[in-house]
Structures are given as C-alpha cells and as structure tokens.
Amino acid sequence: MSRKSELSKLSDDHLARPPDEVFDIICKIGRGSYGSVFKALHKESGQMLAIKQVPVLQDLQEIIKEISIMQQCDSPYIVKYYGSYFKEKDLWIVMEYCGAGSVSDIMRQRRKVLTEGEIATILSYALKGLEYLHQRGKIHRDIKAGNILLNTEGHAKLADFGVAGQLTDTMAKRNTVIGTPYWMAPELIQEIGYDCLADIWSLGITALEMAEGKPPYGEVHPMRAIFMIPTKPPPSFRDPDNWSPEFIDFVSQCLIKNPQQRTNAADLLKHEFVKNAQPCSTLQKMINEARELQLMQQSERDNEDEDMEEEDEVDGGTMVHKSSSDTVPADPGTVADTMIINPTAEDTMIRNNTALTSLNADLNTMVINKNDSDDNTAKPPAFLSHFEKQDAQKRENKAKDTTSKYDMSKENSGEIFSQSLDGNFDSLNTLTYEQLQARLKRIEPEMEREIEELNRRYEAKRAPIIQAIEAKKRRLQNF
C-alpha cells in the first residue's frame, strides 16, 4: 500500500477508535524498556509505525513518564511519538518506525564493527539528539548502540526513553541508579549525584562499542564491571594504531571521570572528529548490506521451516521447533526490524581479519532506587540485589537442565577437584580435552558465587558499623 500522506500525529478521531481499526499489526520486531515492540501499518496514511505494547500491571508511573518525555520532544534526532491507547490489559505507545534497525542490530547482522567514518556520522546525529535533550533538562540515561536507531535513509535517532529523567531548577543532580551496566558513568554508579554529562560518558562507551564490537569490560560479569568502572582509569581503544588521533581525542573527552571536566554535547559537536563527519548517505552501503543479509537469512530460515514440516509428516515423534517469528533483537530497548540470528556470546565480529567476541546479549537495563530522595542513611550498593536475583534465576535454570555434556566418574572428579583446591594442578594433565573445557566453563559461575558470598560477608560486617555511626549522629543531633 503506498503512503497517502505523512502522519504528524494521531487525530482525536483515531485515538477515540479501537486501535485494531486504526492499525494492522505486521510482526513483532523487538523489545523496549517495559514492553514488546511491533511493526504496524497505519491504515489511513499507509505509513509504517512502531507500537510498544506495555502490560498495565507494570509500573504505570514509569510508563507515563516515558510517554511524557517523548511527547515533549520534537526533533529529527529523537524517535517521534504519535499517541497512545489502552487495549484490554495493555497500553499501546505509537512511535516512529526506523526501518534499518538499531546500530547494534546492524553490527550483529553484518558480523562487522563500524568504520571510523560510519561512527563519526552516527555520533554527529546522536550528539544533536543529546544536545536537544540536555538543553531542555532531560537525561536519556541509557545511551548505547542498541538505542540509536537508523531509518532507511540513514538518519540516526535516539530511542527508548523508558529510563529517561528530567532535571528541574530545584534538582541540579539526580541519584537514581539507572542504565545498562557497561555503559554507566562512574558518578551514576557511585550514587553521588549526576546530570546530563552522564549521557556523554555513555556516548563515549558507545563509540568504543561501535569500533570494537562490545563496550569495555564486556567480557566480564556485569557486577564486576560495575565495581571496575569507578575504580579503574578511563577505558580507551585496545589498539589505538587502528584509529585516527581525532577519534581517540573525541573518545577521551567523553570519558573523563570527573563530570565537571567532561565535555558537553554542544562543545563535542564542534570537535574536529564530528565536524568532518560525512552525511547520512555514507551509511547507505552498511544499511543495504545488512538488509540483504537479513533477507538471505530469512529465506534460509523459511527453507528450514519447510524441511522441518516435511520431517514432521514422516516422523510421528515429538519435536519442538522455534519459529522465526519468535526471534527478537537481543539488545533491550530496540525499536527495529529483527536483524539477527540467534545471537549468543559466541558470535564474532570481524575487523581487519580480527575476530571480536560480541557482548552476551542477555543484558537488561537496570532501574534501581526509583525514589530519588536521599535520607542520608548509608545503604549497601543498590545494584547488588539486582544481580543476585539475576544470578539466582540463572542457577535455577541451569539446575533444571539435567543433561550433562561430558562424562567424569564421581571418584575421579572429586579427587581432582580437591587436588586443585590444594594448589596441585598436575592431575589436570590426565583429563581429556572435553573435560578440561567443561572445567573451564564451571570457573565463571563458581567465581560469581564466590563474589556473592564475599559481598554478603562484607555487608554483614558493614551494616552494624553503619548503624552505630547513624546512632552516634542522631545522639549528637539531639544533643
């Protein structure tokens, strides 16, 4: 169906009608904060839109905040908001559709990182979006490649305002820990108060993500990364020789740990690296390549589905097969076409014949300490409980899987394990290659459990000391 007219917003008549009469849902294309995202056709105009369907049982206040911030934005560098509906138990949020997908999706689809020229173009658009937000006292708080969307012309737009915040004249800084761990600014993690410059840090991390395939510390557990970000020096390129001095300087200005010294969006737009950025047409080759790969892989999946159906007719046994329609972009917060094939931690991206392991896609945006008020009472780090719950769920899921991928006698495994604890690793030479691989895979969850136990012991010792300090403070105040 050809487009009849450009839709600027949904009319009162459209908003008063059931959404099924206004839109045709085409397919599910991803997940954003708080809900699933669908590609939909606006029947009257013929325009493609994105609709986020949010269960109303979720935190309605947070959802309303997202809508409010999107309503207030009118910029070509921000995903446009058209209106919203209530349908049964879901809230439908109607937004601009970006047909090329997110930058993260395109990288994963092509199995390639971006060139310096492509990165410069995308960053120039993202900075204009951030400048628009920051001039209006708004903080995005979740800048990453998965939340920068491209339309088919190559225009980059900031998306997913599910965790965005508003600064007022009476609130110069916020204290809520919100964002995706690897992209978080140090001051945000430390809960010492932060402002719009936290987005600039995240943009610098996003630049490294586009250049190297994953953010710094992407190979470690997110809880460890959160401890490392405030304590380690600012991250930089793994191989600086591959990049221009201008790009390296741009990233270093974004990743200054002291936010008061960090360069703001308006000044970064004047940086030589951004000033020399090419127009969005330079992204067309990248977008077209990703689209061709998507169509090719979709065709292969369709053929596999047909083969499976034929096998089903012959084989009367039970088979579980995941339909391609269930595949969604793995990067949370993406309003984009499905442009990936079962992404896992084993996926690789290629630059100059160098394999780069991509970040494990099972990573969600954190929203912690919703109440911005500070009662001056020292608390344990808020993010610990988030990851403890996440890890407990992972262990529970693993416990349900009783299928072992390797075989080792109880006597032999117990003996070798005890010897390893004693520091005697000679017996490892007696293991097969498969057994050594299995042992290596066990180390990471064991380390996570040890970190959790260490944190619990730390908090158990710390809590009574903090309580005693607070009691002393209260007595002094009363005196």
mmCIF file of C-alpha atoms in Angstrom, residues 143 178 196 199 201 248 259 298 315-316 452 473 476:
data_model
loop_
_atom_site.group_PDB
_atom_site.id
_atom_site.type_symbol
_atom_site.label_atom_id
_atom_site.label_comp_id
_atom_site.label_asym_id
_atom_site.label_seq_id
_atom_site.Cartn_x
_atom_site.Cartn_y
_atom_site.Cartn_z
ATOM 1 C CA ILE A 143 22.687 5.640 25.567
ATOM 2 C CA ILE A 178 19.523 3.628 36.112
ATOM 3 C CA CYS A 196 23.294 15.369 31.681
ATOM 4 C CA ASP A 199 24.980 10.664 28.855
ATOM 5 C CA TRP A 201 30.197 9.134 29.188
ATOM 6 C CA ILE A 248 40.910 8.934 20.024
ATOM 7 C CA PRO A 259 31.961 15.007 35.203
ATOM 8 C CA GLN A 298 15.172 -15.165 6.425
ATOM 9 C CA ASP A 315 8.276 -38.658 11.872
ATOM 10 C CA GLY A 316 5.489 -39.172 14.387
ATOM 11 C CA GLU A 452 28.283 -13.010 46.012
ATOM 12 C CA LYS A 473 24.884 11.026 64.572
ATOM 13 C CA LEU A 476 24.824 14.308 68.530
#
